[in-house]
Coordinates of C-alpha atoms in Angstrom, one line a residue:
Chain F
M665 CA 165.5 41.4 96.6
D666 CA 162.6 39.5 95.2
K667 CA 161.6 41.3 91.9
K668 CA 158.1 39.5 91.8
K669 CA 155.4 42.0 92.2
M670 CA 152.7 41.3 94.8
N671 CA 149.2 41.0 93.5
P672 CA 146.9 44.0 94.2
A673 CA 144.8 41.9 96.7
S674 CA 147.6 40.9 98.9
K675 CA 148.9 44.5 98.7
K676 CA 145.8 45.7 100.0
A677 CA 145.8 43.1 102.8
F678 CA 149.2 44.1 103.9
M679 CA 148.2 47.6 103.8
N680 CA 145.4 46.8 106.4
Y681 CA 147.9 44.9 108.7
G682 CA 150.3 48.0 108.4
L683 CA 147.2 50.4 109.2
V684 CA 146.4 48.4 112.4
A685 CA 150.1 48.4 113.5
V686 CA 150.5 52.0 113.0
F687 CA 147.2 52.5 114.9
F688 CA 148.4 50.5 117.7
V689 CA 151.7 52.2 117.9
V690 CA 150.1 55.6 117.8
F691 CA 147.7 54.8 120.6
Q692 CA 150.2 53.0 122.8
V693 CA 152.6 55.9 122.6
L694 CA 149.8 58.3 123.4
L695 CA 148.8 55.9 126.4
S696 CA 152.2 55.7 127.8
T697 CA 153.0 59.3 127.4
K698 CA 149.6 60.2 129.1
N699 CA 148.8 62.4 126.2
I700 CA 145.2 61.1 125.9
S701 CA 142.1 61.9 127.9
S702 CA 140.7 59.2 130.2
S703 CA 137.5 59.1 128.4
L704 CA 139.3 58.4 125.1
A705 CA 141.5 55.8 126.7
G706 CA 138.3 54.1 127.9
Q707 CA 137.1 54.0 124.5
L708 CA 140.1 52.1 123.1
V709 CA 138.7 48.5 123.7
P710 CA 135.2 49.2 122.5
M711 CA 136.8 50.9 119.4
V712 CA 138.9 47.8 118.6
A713 CA 135.7 45.7 119.2
Y714 CA 133.8 47.8 116.8
M715 CA 136.6 47.7 114.2
I716 CA 136.4 43.8 114.4
M717 CA 132.4 44.0 114.1
A718 CA 132.9 46.3 111.2
V719 CA 135.2 43.9 109.2
S720 CA 133.0 40.9 110.2
L721 CA 129.9 42.6 108.9
N722 CA 131.6 43.8 105.9
L723 CA 132.3 40.0 105.0
V724 CA 128.5 39.5 104.9
V725 CA 127.4 42.7 103.4
G726 CA 130.3 43.6 101.1
I727 CA 131.7 40.3 100.0
S728 CA 128.6 38.0 100.2
G729 CA 126.2 40.8 99.3
E730 CA 123.5 40.0 102.0
L731 CA 122.2 42.8 104.2
S732 CA 122.3 41.7 107.9
L733 CA 120.4 43.9 110.5
G734 CA 121.0 41.5 113.4
H735 CA 124.7 41.3 113.8
A736 CA 124.7 42.6 117.3
G737 CA 122.9 39.3 118.1
F738 CA 126.1 37.3 117.4
M739 CA 128.2 39.9 119.4
S740 CA 125.7 39.3 122.2
V741 CA 126.1 35.6 122.0
G742 CA 129.9 35.8 122.1
A743 CA 129.8 38.4 124.9
F744 CA 127.6 36.3 127.3
S745 CA 129.3 33.0 126.6
A746 CA 132.5 34.5 127.3
V747 CA 131.3 36.1 130.5
I748 CA 129.8 32.8 131.7
L749 CA 133.0 30.9 131.0
E750 CA 135.0 33.4 132.7
A751 CA 132.8 33.4 135.9
A752 CA 133.0 29.5 135.7
L753 CA 136.7 29.4 135.3
T754 CA 137.5 31.9 138.1
S755 CA 134.7 31.2 140.5
G756 CA 136.8 29.6 143.1
M757 CA 139.8 31.9 142.9
D758 CA 140.7 34.8 145.1
P759 CA 140.2 38.0 143.2
S760 CA 143.4 39.8 144.3
S761 CA 145.7 37.1 143.4
F762 CA 143.8 36.6 140.1
N763 CA 144.4 40.2 139.3
K764 CA 148.3 39.8 139.9
N765 CA 148.6 36.6 137.8
T766 CA 149.1 37.9 134.3
G767 CA 149.5 34.5 132.8
L768 CA 146.3 33.2 134.2
K769 CA 144.6 36.2 133.0
I770 CA 145.7 35.8 129.5
A771 CA 144.8 32.1 129.7
V772 CA 141.3 32.7 130.7
L773 CA 140.8 35.6 128.3
V774 CA 141.9 33.3 125.5
A775 CA 139.5 30.5 126.6
A776 CA 136.8 33.1 127.0
V777 CA 137.1 34.6 123.5
V778 CA 137.6 31.2 121.9
C779 CA 134.4 30.0 123.6
G780 CA 132.6 33.2 122.6
A781 CA 133.7 32.7 118.9
I782 CA 132.6 29.1 118.8
M783 CA 129.1 29.8 120.5
A784 CA 128.7 32.7 118.0
A785 CA 129.6 30.5 115.0
I786 CA 127.1 27.7 116.2
A787 CA 124.4 30.5 116.4
G788 CA 125.5 31.6 113.0
F789 CA 125.3 28.2 111.6
L790 CA 121.7 27.5 113.0
I791 CA 120.5 30.9 111.9
G792 CA 122.3 30.8 108.5
I793 CA 120.5 27.7 107.3
P794 CA 116.9 29.2 107.2
V795 CA 118.0 32.8 106.7
L796 CA 120.1 32.4 103.6
R797 CA 117.1 30.7 101.8
L798 CA 115.6 34.2 101.5
K799 CA 116.7 37.2 99.5
G800 CA 117.2 40.9 99.8
D801 CA 114.9 42.8 102.3
Y802 CA 113.3 39.7 103.5
L803 CA 116.7 38.2 104.5
A804 CA 117.4 41.5 106.3
I805 CA 114.2 41.5 108.3
V806 CA 114.7 37.8 109.5
T807 CA 118.2 38.7 110.6
L808 CA 116.7 41.7 112.5
A809 CA 114.1 39.1 113.9
F810 CA 116.9 36.7 115.1
G811 CA 118.8 39.6 116.7
E812 CA 115.8 40.6 118.6
I813 CA 114.9 36.9 119.6
I814 CA 118.6 36.5 121.0
K815 CA 118.1 39.6 123.0
N816 CA 114.8 38.7 124.3
L817 CA 115.9 35.2 125.3
L818 CA 118.8 36.7 127.3
Y819 CA 116.2 38.7 129.1
C820 CA 114.8 35.5 130.7
L821 CA 118.1 33.7 131.1
Y822 CA 119.4 33.3 134.5
V823 CA 122.8 31.8 135.2
Y824 CA 124.3 31.0 138.7
I825 CA 127.1 29.2 140.3
D826 CA 126.5 27.3 143.7
D827 CA 128.3 24.4 145.4
S828 CA 127.3 21.8 142.7
G829 CA 128.4 24.0 139.8
L830 CA 127.1 26.1 136.8
H831 CA 123.3 26.4 136.5
F832 CA 121.1 27.8 133.8
S833 CA 117.4 28.6 134.6
L834 CA 114.5 30.6 133.2
D835 CA 113.1 31.1 136.6
P836 CA 114.4 34.1 138.7
S837 CA 113.3 32.6 141.9
S838 CA 115.5 29.6 141.6
V839 CA 118.7 31.5 141.6
T840 CA 121.1 30.7 144.5
G841 CA 124.8 31.2 145.1
T842 CA 126.7 33.5 142.9
T843 CA 124.7 35.1 140.1
V844 CA 126.4 35.3 136.7
L845 CA 123.7 36.4 134.6
N846 CA 120.7 38.1 136.0
G847 CA 118.1 38.2 133.1
P848 CA 117.5 41.9 132.0
M849 CA 120.1 43.2 134.5
G850 CA 122.7 41.3 132.5
A851 CA 126.1 40.1 133.7
L852 CA 127.4 41.5 137.0
G853 CA 130.7 41.4 138.6
V854 CA 132.7 40.7 135.3
K855 CA 136.4 40.7 135.8
K856 CA 137.9 43.1 133.3
I857 CA 140.5 41.0 131.6
S858 CA 140.5 42.4 128.0
S859 CA 143.1 45.2 127.1
F860 CA 143.8 47.3 124.2
A861 CA 146.8 45.1 123.3
A862 CA 144.7 42.0 123.4
G863 CA 142.2 43.6 121.3
I864 CA 144.8 44.5 118.6
V865 CA 146.1 41.0 118.5
L866 CA 142.6 39.7 118.0
L867 CA 141.9 42.2 115.3
F868 CA 145.1 41.0 113.6
I869 CA 144.0 37.4 113.7
I870 CA 140.6 38.2 112.4
L871 CA 141.9 40.4 109.5
I872 CA 144.1 37.4 108.5
V873 CA 141.2 34.9 108.7
I874 CA 138.8 37.2 106.7
Q875 CA 141.4 38.6 104.1
N876 CA 142.7 35.0 103.5
L877 CA 139.1 33.8 103.0
V878 CA 138.3 36.6 100.6
N879 CA 141.4 36.1 98.5
S880 CA 141.0 32.3 98.4
R881 CA 139.0 30.0 96.0
S882 CA 136.1 30.2 98.3
G883 CA 136.3 33.9 98.5
R884 CA 136.0 34.2 94.7
A885 CA 133.2 31.8 94.8
I886 CA 131.3 33.8 97.4
M887 CA 131.8 37.0 95.3
A888 CA 130.7 35.2 92.2
I889 CA 127.5 34.2 93.8
R890 CA 127.1 37.9 94.9
D891 CA 127.5 39.1 91.4
N892 CA 125.4 36.7 89.6
R893 CA 123.6 34.0 91.5
I894 CA 122.3 32.2 88.5
A895 CA 125.5 32.2 86.5
A896 CA 127.5 30.9 89.7
E897 CA 125.0 28.2 90.2
A898 CA 125.3 27.3 86.6
S899 CA 129.0 27.0 86.9
G900 CA 128.6 24.5 89.5
L901 CA 129.0 26.4 92.7
H902 CA 127.3 25.2 95.8
I903 CA 125.4 28.4 96.7
T904 CA 124.2 27.4 100.3
K905 CA 127.8 26.2 101.2
Y906 CA 129.5 29.3 100.3
K907 CA 126.9 31.7 101.6
L908 CA 127.1 29.7 104.9
M909 CA 130.8 29.9 105.0
A910 CA 130.8 33.7 104.8
F911 CA 127.9 33.9 107.4
V912 CA 129.4 31.6 110.0
T913 CA 132.9 33.1 109.6
S914 CA 131.4 36.5 110.1
A915 CA 129.3 35.3 113.1
A916 CA 132.5 33.9 114.7
C917 CA 134.2 37.1 114.3
A918 CA 131.4 39.0 115.7
G919 CA 131.4 36.7 118.7
T920 CA 135.2 37.4 119.2
A921 CA 134.4 41.1 119.2
G922 CA 131.5 40.6 121.7
A923 CA 133.8 38.6 124.0
L924 CA 136.4 41.4 123.9
Y925 CA 133.9 44.0 124.4
A926 CA 132.0 42.3 127.5
L927 CA 135.3 41.5 129.3
N928 CA 136.2 45.2 129.4
Y929 CA 133.3 46.2 131.6
S930 CA 132.4 45.0 135.1
T931 CA 128.6 44.9 134.2
I932 CA 127.2 44.2 130.9
V933 CA 123.3 44.2 129.8
P934 CA 121.7 42.5 126.9
K935 CA 120.2 45.6 125.8
K936 CA 123.6 46.8 124.9
F937 CA 123.4 44.5 121.8
D938 CA 120.1 45.5 120.4
F939 CA 119.0 46.6 116.9
N940 CA 120.7 50.1 117.4
T941 CA 124.1 48.4 117.7
S942 CA 123.6 46.3 114.6
I943 CA 122.8 49.5 112.8
L944 CA 125.7 51.4 114.2
V945 CA 128.0 48.6 112.8
L946 CA 126.2 48.7 109.5
V947 CA 126.7 52.5 109.3
F948 CA 130.6 51.8 109.8
V949 CA 130.5 49.4 106.8
V950 CA 128.5 51.7 104.7
L951 CA 130.4 54.8 105.4
G952 CA 133.7 52.9 104.9
G953 CA 132.6 51.7 101.7
I954 CA 130.8 48.4 101.1
G955 CA 133.6 45.5 100.6
N956 CA 136.4 47.7 101.6
M957 CA 138.0 46.5 104.7
T958 CA 140.4 49.4 105.0
G959 CA 137.4 51.7 104.9
S960 CA 135.5 49.7 107.5
L961 CA 138.5 50.0 110.0
I962 CA 138.9 53.6 109.5
A963 CA 135.1 54.4 109.8
A964 CA 134.7 52.1 112.8
A965 CA 137.7 54.0 114.5
I966 CA 136.6 57.5 113.7
L967 CA 133.0 56.9 114.4
T968 CA 133.4 55.4 117.7
V969 CA 135.5 58.3 119.1
L970 CA 133.5 60.9 117.1
P971 CA 130.7 61.4 119.8
E972 CA 133.7 61.7 122.4
L973 CA 135.4 64.3 120.1
L974 CA 132.1 66.2 119.7
R975 CA 131.9 66.7 123.4
Q976 CA 132.3 70.5 123.0
F977 CA 128.8 70.5 121.5
Q978 CA 127.7 69.0 124.6
D979 CA 123.8 68.2 124.3
Y980 CA 124.1 68.8 120.7
R981 CA 126.6 66.1 119.8
M982 CA 124.3 63.3 118.8
L983 CA 122.5 65.9 116.8
V984 CA 125.7 66.9 115.0
Y985 CA 126.5 63.1 114.6
A986 CA 123.3 62.6 112.8
I987 CA 123.8 65.7 110.6
V988 CA 127.5 64.6 109.9
L989 CA 126.1 61.1 108.8
I990 CA 123.5 62.4 106.5
L991 CA 125.8 65.1 104.9
V992 CA 128.6 62.4 104.3
M993 CA 126.0 60.1 102.6
L994 CA 124.7 62.8 100.5
L995 CA 128.2 64.0 99.5
T996 CA 129.5 60.6 98.7
N997 CA 126.4 59.2 96.9
N998 CA 125.1 62.2 95.0
K999 CA 125.9 62.0 91.4
K1000 CA 126.1 65.9 90.9
F1001 CA 128.6 66.1 93.8
K1002 CA 130.6 63.1 92.5
D1003 CA 130.8 64.7 89.0
L1004 CA 131.8 68.1 90.5
I1005 CA 134.7 66.4 92.4
S1006 CA 135.8 64.3 89.6
N1007 CA 135.7 67.4 87.3
L1008 CA 138.0 69.3 89.6
F1009 CA 140.4 66.5 89.6
K1010 CA 140.2 66.2 85.9
K1011 CA 141.0 70.0 85.5
K1012 CA 143.8 69.7 87.8
K1013 CA 145.3 66.8 85.9
A1014 CA 144.7 68.5 82.6
G1015 CA 146.3 71.6 83.9
E1016 CA 149.4 69.8 84.9
E1017 CA 149.7 68.1 81.6
V1018 CA 149.5 71.4 79.9
Q1019 CA 152.2 72.8 82.1
K1020 CA 154.5 69.8 81.1
Chain E
M253 CA 90.1 35.7 125.7
L254 CA 87.9 38.1 123.6
T255 CA 89.4 41.2 125.4
Y256 CA 92.8 40.0 124.4
L257 CA 91.6 39.3 120.9
I258 CA 90.1 42.8 120.5
N259 CA 93.0 44.5 122.4
G260 CA 95.3 42.6 120.0
I261 CA 93.2 43.9 116.9
S262 CA 93.5 47.3 118.2
L263 CA 97.2 47.3 118.8
G264 CA 97.5 45.6 115.5
S265 CA 95.6 48.4 113.9
V266 CA 98.1 50.9 114.9
Y267 CA 100.9 48.7 113.5
A268 CA 98.9 48.4 110.3
I269 CA 98.5 52.1 109.9
I270 CA 102.2 52.6 110.5
A271 CA 103.1 49.6 108.0
L272 CA 100.9 51.3 105.5
G273 CA 103.4 54.2 105.5
Y274 CA 106.4 51.8 105.2
T275 CA 104.8 49.8 102.5
M276 CA 103.6 52.7 100.4
V277 CA 107.0 54.4 100.4
Y278 CA 108.7 51.0 99.8
G279 CA 106.6 50.2 96.9
I280 CA 107.2 53.6 95.3
A281 CA 110.8 54.5 96.3
K282 CA 112.1 51.0 96.8
M283 CA 113.6 52.1 100.1
L284 CA 113.3 51.2 103.8
N285 CA 112.2 54.5 105.4
F286 CA 113.8 53.8 108.9
A287 CA 112.8 57.4 110.0
H288 CA 109.3 56.5 109.7
G289 CA 109.0 55.5 113.3
D290 CA 110.3 58.8 114.4
V291 CA 107.8 60.6 112.3
I292 CA 105.1 58.8 114.7
M293 CA 106.9 60.2 117.7
V294 CA 106.9 63.8 116.1
G295 CA 103.1 63.4 115.4
G296 CA 102.5 62.3 119.0
Y297 CA 104.5 65.4 120.4
A298 CA 102.8 67.8 117.9
A299 CA 99.3 66.6 119.1
Y300 CA 100.5 66.8 122.8
C301 CA 101.9 70.5 122.4
A302 CA 98.8 71.6 120.6
M303 CA 96.6 70.4 123.4
A304 CA 98.9 71.1 126.5
Y305 CA 100.4 74.4 125.4
L306 CA 98.1 75.9 123.1
G307 CA 95.0 74.4 124.7
W308 CA 93.4 73.2 121.4
P309 CA 90.5 70.8 121.3
P310 CA 91.6 67.1 120.6
A311 CA 90.1 67.2 117.0
A312 CA 92.2 70.3 116.2
A313 CA 95.2 68.7 117.7
V314 CA 94.9 65.7 115.5
V315 CA 94.6 67.8 112.4
F316 CA 97.5 69.9 113.4
S317 CA 99.6 66.7 114.1
I318 CA 98.7 65.5 110.7
A319 CA 99.6 68.8 108.9
V320 CA 103.0 68.9 110.8
C321 CA 103.9 65.3 109.9
T322 CA 102.9 65.7 106.2
M323 CA 105.1 68.8 106.0
L324 CA 107.9 66.9 107.9
G325 CA 107.6 64.0 105.4
I326 CA 107.8 66.2 102.4
V327 CA 110.8 68.1 103.8
I328 CA 112.7 64.8 104.8
E329 CA 112.1 63.4 101.3
R330 CA 113.3 66.7 99.6
L331 CA 116.4 67.1 101.5
A332 CA 117.6 63.7 102.5
Y333 CA 116.2 61.2 99.9
K334 CA 115.8 63.0 96.7
P335 CA 119.4 63.8 96.0
L336 CA 120.1 60.0 96.5
R337 CA 117.4 58.8 94.0
E338 CA 120.2 57.1 91.8
A339 CA 122.2 55.9 94.8
T340 CA 122.5 52.3 96.0
S341 CA 119.5 51.3 98.3
L342 CA 122.0 50.8 101.3
A343 CA 123.2 54.3 100.9
V344 CA 119.6 55.5 101.2
L345 CA 119.0 53.2 104.1
I346 CA 121.9 54.6 106.0
T347 CA 120.7 58.2 105.3
A348 CA 117.3 57.2 106.6
I349 CA 118.9 56.0 109.8
G350 CA 120.8 59.5 109.9
V351 CA 117.3 61.2 109.6
S352 CA 115.9 58.9 112.4
Y353 CA 119.0 59.8 114.7
F354 CA 118.3 63.5 113.7
L355 CA 114.7 63.4 114.7
Q356 CA 115.2 61.5 118.0
N357 CA 118.0 63.8 119.2
A358 CA 116.1 67.0 117.9
A359 CA 113.2 65.7 120.1
L360 CA 115.5 65.0 123.1
L361 CA 116.7 68.5 123.0
I362 CA 113.1 70.2 122.5
W363 CA 111.2 68.0 124.9
S364 CA 114.0 66.4 127.0
S365 CA 113.9 62.8 128.0
N366 CA 111.3 63.1 130.8
P367 CA 108.1 61.4 129.6
K368 CA 105.2 63.6 128.7
I369 CA 101.9 62.2 129.8
F370 CA 99.6 62.2 126.7
P371 CA 96.0 62.9 127.8
N372 CA 93.3 60.5 127.1
I373 CA 91.4 62.3 124.2
F374 CA 88.6 59.8 124.2
A375 CA 87.9 60.1 128.0
S376 CA 84.5 61.4 127.5
M377 CA 83.5 58.2 125.5
P378 CA 82.2 55.3 127.7
P379 CA 83.8 52.0 127.3
L380 CA 81.9 49.1 125.5
K381 CA 80.8 46.2 127.5
I382 CA 80.3 42.7 125.9
G383 CA 79.4 40.3 128.6
D384 CA 82.4 40.5 131.2
A385 CA 84.6 41.9 128.7
Q386 CA 85.2 45.7 128.9
I387 CA 86.6 47.4 125.8
S388 CA 88.0 50.9 126.1
A389 CA 86.9 53.7 123.8
V390 CA 90.4 54.2 122.3
T391 CA 90.4 50.5 121.3
I392 CA 87.2 50.9 119.3
V393 CA 88.1 54.3 117.8
T394 CA 91.6 52.8 116.8
I395 CA 89.9 49.8 114.8
C396 CA 87.3 52.1 113.2
A397 CA 90.0 54.5 112.0
N398 CA 91.9 51.6 110.6
I399 CA 89.0 50.3 108.6
I400 CA 88.3 53.9 107.4
I401 CA 91.9 54.5 106.4
M402 CA 92.0 50.9 104.5
I403 CA 88.8 51.8 102.5
A404 CA 89.9 55.3 101.8
L405 CA 93.5 54.1 100.7
T406 CA 92.1 51.4 98.4
L407 CA 89.7 53.7 96.9
F408 CA 92.4 56.3 96.4
T409 CA 94.9 54.0 94.8
G410 CA 92.3 52.4 92.6
K411 CA 90.1 55.1 91.5
T412 CA 92.0 58.6 91.6
K413 CA 94.4 60.0 89.0
M414 CA 97.1 60.4 91.7
G415 CA 96.6 56.9 93.0
K416 CA 96.9 55.4 89.5
A417 CA 100.1 57.6 89.0
M418 CA 101.4 56.1 92.3
R419 CA 101.0 52.7 91.0
A420 CA 102.4 53.3 87.7
V421 CA 105.5 54.9 89.2
S422 CA 106.0 51.8 91.6
E423 CA 105.8 49.6 88.5
D424 CA 108.2 51.4 86.2
K425 CA 109.6 54.8 86.8
G426 CA 110.9 55.2 83.3
A427 CA 107.8 54.3 81.6
A428 CA 105.7 56.5 84.0
T429 CA 107.8 59.4 83.1
L430 CA 107.3 58.8 79.4
M431 CA 103.5 58.9 79.9
G432 CA 103.7 62.3 81.5
I433 CA 103.6 61.4 85.1
N434 CA 105.5 63.8 87.4
V435 CA 107.5 61.2 89.3
N436 CA 109.1 63.6 91.8
F437 CA 105.7 64.9 92.7
T438 CA 104.2 61.6 93.1
I439 CA 107.0 60.3 95.4
S440 CA 106.5 63.6 97.5
M441 CA 102.9 62.7 97.7
T442 CA 103.5 59.2 98.8
F443 CA 105.7 60.5 101.6
A444 CA 103.1 63.1 102.6
I445 CA 100.5 60.3 102.9
G446 CA 102.6 58.0 104.7
S447 CA 103.6 60.7 107.2
G448 CA 100.2 61.9 107.6
L449 CA 99.2 58.3 108.6
A450 CA 102.1 58.0 110.9
A451 CA 100.6 61.2 112.7
I452 CA 97.3 59.3 113.1
A453 CA 99.1 56.2 114.3
G454 CA 101.2 58.5 116.8
V455 CA 98.1 59.9 118.3
L456 CA 96.4 56.5 118.6
L457 CA 99.4 55.1 120.0
C458 CA 100.0 57.8 122.6
T459 CA 96.4 57.6 123.7
A460 CA 96.7 53.9 124.3
Y461 CA 100.3 54.0 125.9
P462 CA 100.3 57.7 127.3
N463 CA 104.0 57.7 128.2
L464 CA 105.7 60.0 125.3
V465 CA 109.5 59.9 125.2
P466 CA 111.8 60.7 122.2
T467 CA 112.2 57.0 121.5
T468 CA 108.4 56.2 121.5
G469 CA 108.4 55.6 117.8
A470 CA 111.4 53.3 117.6
M471 CA 109.9 49.9 118.7
P472 CA 106.5 50.4 117.0
G473 CA 108.3 51.5 113.9
I474 CA 110.4 48.3 113.8
K475 CA 107.4 46.0 114.6
A476 CA 105.3 47.9 111.9
F477 CA 108.2 47.2 109.3
V478 CA 108.2 43.6 110.4
A479 CA 104.4 43.8 109.8
A480 CA 104.8 45.2 106.3
V481 CA 107.4 42.4 105.4
F482 CA 105.1 39.9 107.0
G483 CA 102.3 40.8 104.7
G484 CA 104.4 41.1 101.6
I485 CA 106.1 44.4 101.4
G486 CA 104.7 46.9 98.8
S487 CA 101.2 45.5 99.2
I488 CA 98.6 47.6 101.0
P489 CA 96.1 44.8 102.0
G490 CA 99.2 42.7 103.1
A491 CA 100.5 45.5 105.5
M492 CA 96.9 45.6 107.0
I493 CA 96.7 41.8 107.6
G494 CA 100.4 41.8 108.9
G495 CA 99.7 44.5 111.3
I496 CA 96.7 43.0 112.7
L497 CA 98.2 39.5 112.9
L498 CA 101.3 40.9 114.7
G499 CA 99.3 42.9 117.1
V500 CA 97.2 39.9 118.1
I501 CA 100.1 37.5 118.5
E502 CA 101.9 40.0 120.8
I503 CA 98.9 40.6 123.1
V504 CA 97.8 37.0 123.1
A505 CA 101.3 35.8 123.8
R506 CA 101.7 38.2 126.5
A507 CA 98.6 37.0 128.2
L508 CA 99.1 33.2 128.0
V509 CA 103.1 33.1 128.6
P510 CA 103.7 36.2 130.8
A511 CA 107.2 35.0 131.9
V512 CA 108.7 35.1 128.3
P513 CA 109.0 38.5 126.6
S514 CA 106.2 38.4 123.9
D515 CA 108.6 39.7 121.2
I516 CA 110.0 36.4 120.9
F517 CA 106.8 34.8 119.6
V518 CA 106.2 37.8 117.3
F519 CA 109.6 37.4 115.6
A520 CA 109.5 33.6 115.7
V521 CA 106.1 33.6 113.9
L522 CA 107.5 36.1 111.3
I523 CA 110.5 33.9 110.7
I524 CA 108.3 30.7 110.2
V525 CA 105.9 32.6 107.8
L526 CA 108.9 33.8 105.7
L527 CA 110.4 30.5 105.5
I528 CA 107.3 28.9 104.2
K529 CA 106.3 31.9 102.0
P530 CA 109.5 33.8 101.3
D531 CA 107.7 36.9 99.7
G532 CA 105.4 37.4 102.6
L533 CA 101.6 36.6 103.0
L534 CA 100.4 38.6 100.0
G535 CA 103.7 39.3 98.3
R536 CA 104.1 39.2 94.6
K537 CA 106.2 36.5 93.3
I538 CA 108.7 37.9 91.0
S539 CA 110.2 35.2 88.8
E540 CA 113.9 35.4 88.0
K541 CA 115.0 35.8 84.5
V542 CA 118.3 34.9 83.2

């Protein structure tokens, strides 16, 4: 056996891979033994998509230290690029034979997800250049603005396929042939090709990418800029380059999540990825602990299924959700409560020592 | 064109009144109060209930709505924000989002998602005619209310003891405490004033756009937040200018390019302004010290 100890960072990283693996096995067992309600089973792919979103936003908020309020915009770019590519690739195929051909389905899924990630990365690059010049709340508001612009642009985008191929248009009256994207109505007739297992594979890949970035020389540079911009600049770090690196990586991951999410539903509307979704993901990140990837994963998983678990409260469930959210924030961030809890632990420890 | 411009100024005035609440709270507590938009919605419902269920005259309903929102603002601050005075700004932001969810869903339970039709409280006033252009009474009242609030607030922050205390607290909390200013009380007062203004904005907004639903406040809330940043967050005249500009851009864009959602132009202008002037139009430039 190798006696060399792992450094704490890679220990943490491996803990996350383990967590995802355990998570997958538990739900896969529940699924195959049918011990899971159908509404919860339907939540599995969105849950994995939100886990990816949470990890990706954590890279921007936690590691790079910039507040982004428009992350759903990248999810949206990824989702709709994936949907368009899927429609273009499968347009000539017979639906029933496509559904039987698993290999083809996987190939289309991979192509769609890669396309979503690349398009979101391009969007992230274009948006990142102006946005990252700003600071603090001004940066936050501009990301919000870009998120809203992406949503509104999709409202007036019409995509259709006819005999001469794929067409993009801003004019609803010009649409002929098969409609892929119908402005505010969104994408219709999407073939559901993403699955829980595919989501877990993507989550693994993204965790590997992000954790390796964070633990690399570049990752340390990004965190140095977060902690003290002036000192980092004085040490010769290229601020824009590293900030952009974090932002674009995060956008690509969000695009992946969007592609995974969209290909799980037969219809998907641009409104799904609005400001509220950005906020929802931000809630995952903050509740899980800023900069803590494990926390993001757990918070995203729990909070996605929480409204489902609160079903017994019926109409009151979103109200209960809001109260839980406020209480958790108060309990974890109030100094008095924190002191109280740490005192309790101290007393316990002291007691144990006395007993020894 | 004149009609568009005046309608734009009117919508902008509503944004400006909401943005004042954002900017005052930000200036003093350094927090983005995301629940502010939902206080507007509560203000609208309070006025609606006073008129529809209690049969009160509009003037009394407006006063009632202001009272309800002022109390709500103080209660929210005491219960949700005060315990987090020393926490990170993101923690407070998420709590504010929690409060926003809470208010929206509480409203959903109380008043259901069916839209309530807000009565036109200025129906008895005739519209003003300038040439061919016709300007409704609510437009004029909104613009006048905005001007009065602006003057009142400038006098309040400049001349009164409370206003000076507010400026002192926003500048330096520690030093203000040493000067014998009750910081907690001052922050509560700021929330009270901001929420009272939100009530006025709620009534004006609902009179102009009479469909009242639990999410009424969400989008104007975001727009007003944008307006506050646009003008330089923390600055009262900045919020005013930002709000009016935003309203004018929105209405004029909607009239000139009806095919494209006007929000695109609103947000695009915001981005351009912030890229040229990264601290907003009237924002203070804080130089970085090493």
